[in-house]
């Protein structure tokens, strides 16, 4: 997991499987900027091969925190299997799922 802060927002790049073993680190990375008045976070899912309920819960928890601070959380570049999970769980519509990082940052 790589976390980069830019002028447009914070980018969290994930690789491999997002599951019970990595969800805690994801949760920490997503909530690190919540002291900002309106944090903006894009989760780059381009390198993610699997996303389980632990990862989904981390994304939903971060979304709730950011929503309450007038910030936002967006998803970028999920591969087809992960996109399907996001659609089935309803996260694609709730968070906003974009084809790539550029679109997610400037939507």
Short mmCIF file of C-alpha atoms in Angstrom, two decimals:
data_model
loop_
_atom_site.label_atom_id
_atom_site.label_comp_id
_atom_site.label_asym_id
_atom_site.label_seq_id
_atom_site.Cartn_x
_atom_site.Cartn_y
_atom_site.Cartn_z
CA UNK A 1 0.00 0.00 0.00
CA UNK A 2 1.36 3.39 -1.03
CA UNK A 3 -0.17 6.61 0.27
CA UNK A 4 0.59 9.85 -1.61
CA UNK A 5 -0.68 13.33 -0.75
CA UNK A 6 -1.17 15.69 -3.72
CA UNK A 7 -2.88 19.05 -4.19
CA UNK A 8 -5.90 17.29 -5.70
CA UNK A 9 -6.21 14.88 -2.78
CA UNK A 10 -4.72 11.81 -1.16
CA UNK A 11 -4.12 8.73 -3.29
CA UNK A 12 -4.02 5.31 -1.67
CA UNK A 13 -2.65 2.69 -4.09
CA UNK A 14 -3.42 -0.91 -3.26
CA UNK A 15 -1.87 -4.11 -4.60
CA UNK A 16 -2.83 -7.77 -4.39
CA UNK A 17 -5.54 -8.97 -2.06
CA UNK A 18 -7.50 -6.71 0.27
CA UNK A 19 -8.70 -9.02 3.01
CA UNK A 20 -8.73 -9.47 6.77
CA UNK A 21 -4.92 -9.37 6.86
CA UNK A 22 -4.64 -5.99 5.13
CA UNK A 23 -7.93 -4.25 6.01
CA UNK A 24 -6.53 -2.73 9.22
CA UNK A 25 -3.71 -1.01 7.35
CA UNK A 26 -6.19 0.17 4.73
CA UNK A 27 -8.45 1.63 7.44
CA UNK A 28 -5.49 3.53 8.93
CA UNK A 29 -4.41 4.88 5.54
CA UNK A 30 -7.94 6.06 4.77
CA UNK A 31 -8.52 7.84 8.07
CA UNK A 32 -5.12 9.52 8.43
CA UNK A 33 -6.35 12.79 6.83
CA UNK A 34 -9.64 13.18 8.67
CA UNK A 35 -8.32 16.19 10.61
CA UNK A 36 -8.40 18.19 7.35
CA UNK A 37 -11.58 20.27 6.92
CA UNK A 38 -12.69 18.37 3.78
CA UNK A 39 -10.39 15.43 3.04
CA UNK A 40 -10.41 13.99 -0.48
CA UNK A 41 -9.21 10.44 -0.96
CA UNK A 42 -8.96 8.28 -4.07
CA UNK A 43 -8.33 4.57 -3.63
CA UNK A 44 -6.49 3.22 -6.68
CA UNK A 45 -7.69 -0.36 -7.09
CA UNK A 46 -5.85 -1.05 -10.35
CA UNK A 47 -3.51 -3.56 -8.71
CA UNK A 48 -6.12 -5.28 -6.54
CA UNK A 49 -6.90 -8.88 -7.45
CA UNK A 50 -9.33 -9.67 -4.63
CA UNK A 51 -11.53 -7.68 -2.24
CA UNK A 52 -13.39 -9.34 0.62
CA UNK A 53 -15.90 -8.08 3.19
CA UNK A 54 -13.11 -6.76 5.44
CA UNK A 55 -11.93 -4.47 2.66
CA UNK A 56 -15.49 -3.43 1.88
CA UNK A 57 -16.07 -2.61 5.55
CA UNK A 58 -12.89 -0.49 5.65
CA UNK A 59 -14.06 1.47 2.59
CA UNK A 60 -17.56 2.00 4.02
CA UNK A 61 -16.18 3.14 7.40
CA UNK A 62 -13.88 5.65 5.72
CA UNK A 63 -16.71 6.85 3.48
CA UNK A 64 -18.89 7.57 6.53
CA UNK A 65 -16.15 9.51 8.30
CA UNK A 66 -15.30 11.54 5.20
CA UNK A 67 -18.95 12.24 4.38
CA UNK A 68 -19.43 13.68 7.86
CA UNK A 69 -16.49 16.06 7.29
CA UNK A 70 -17.67 17.22 3.83
CA UNK A 71 -14.87 15.23 2.24
CA UNK A 72 -15.12 12.39 -0.25
CA UNK A 73 -13.82 8.94 -1.04
CA UNK A 74 -13.64 7.69 -4.63
CA UNK A 75 -12.48 4.46 -6.22
CA UNK A 76 -10.32 4.29 -9.34
CA UNK A 77 -9.42 1.64 -11.90
CA UNK A 78 -10.81 -1.59 -10.48
CA UNK A 79 -10.16 -4.73 -12.49
CA UNK A 80 -13.29 -6.63 -13.68
CA UNK A 81 -13.47 -9.13 -10.76
CA UNK A 82 -13.14 -6.34 -8.19
CA UNK A 83 -15.55 -4.12 -10.15
CA UNK A 84 -18.13 -6.91 -9.94
CA UNK A 85 -17.73 -7.14 -6.16
CA UNK A 86 -18.13 -3.36 -5.89
CA UNK A 87 -21.28 -3.46 -7.99
CA UNK A 88 -22.81 -6.39 -6.09
CA UNK A 89 -22.10 -4.73 -2.74
CA UNK A 90 -23.49 -1.37 -3.91
CA UNK A 91 -20.18 0.42 -3.30
CA UNK A 92 -19.65 1.36 -6.94
CA UNK A 93 -22.69 3.62 -6.85
CA UNK A 94 -22.24 4.85 -3.29
CA UNK A 95 -18.60 5.89 -3.52
CA UNK A 96 -18.19 6.62 -7.19
CA UNK A 97 -16.12 4.25 -9.25
CA UNK A 98 -13.98 5.78 -12.00
CA UNK A 99 -12.03 4.14 -14.83
CA UNK A 100 -8.71 5.64 -13.76
CA UNK A 101 -6.99 7.89 -11.26
CA UNK A 102 -7.22 11.04 -13.39
CA UNK A 103 -10.99 10.78 -13.71
CA UNK A 104 -11.42 10.07 -10.00
CA UNK A 105 -9.35 13.06 -8.91
CA UNK A 106 -11.02 15.54 -11.26
CA UNK A 107 -14.65 14.37 -11.33
#
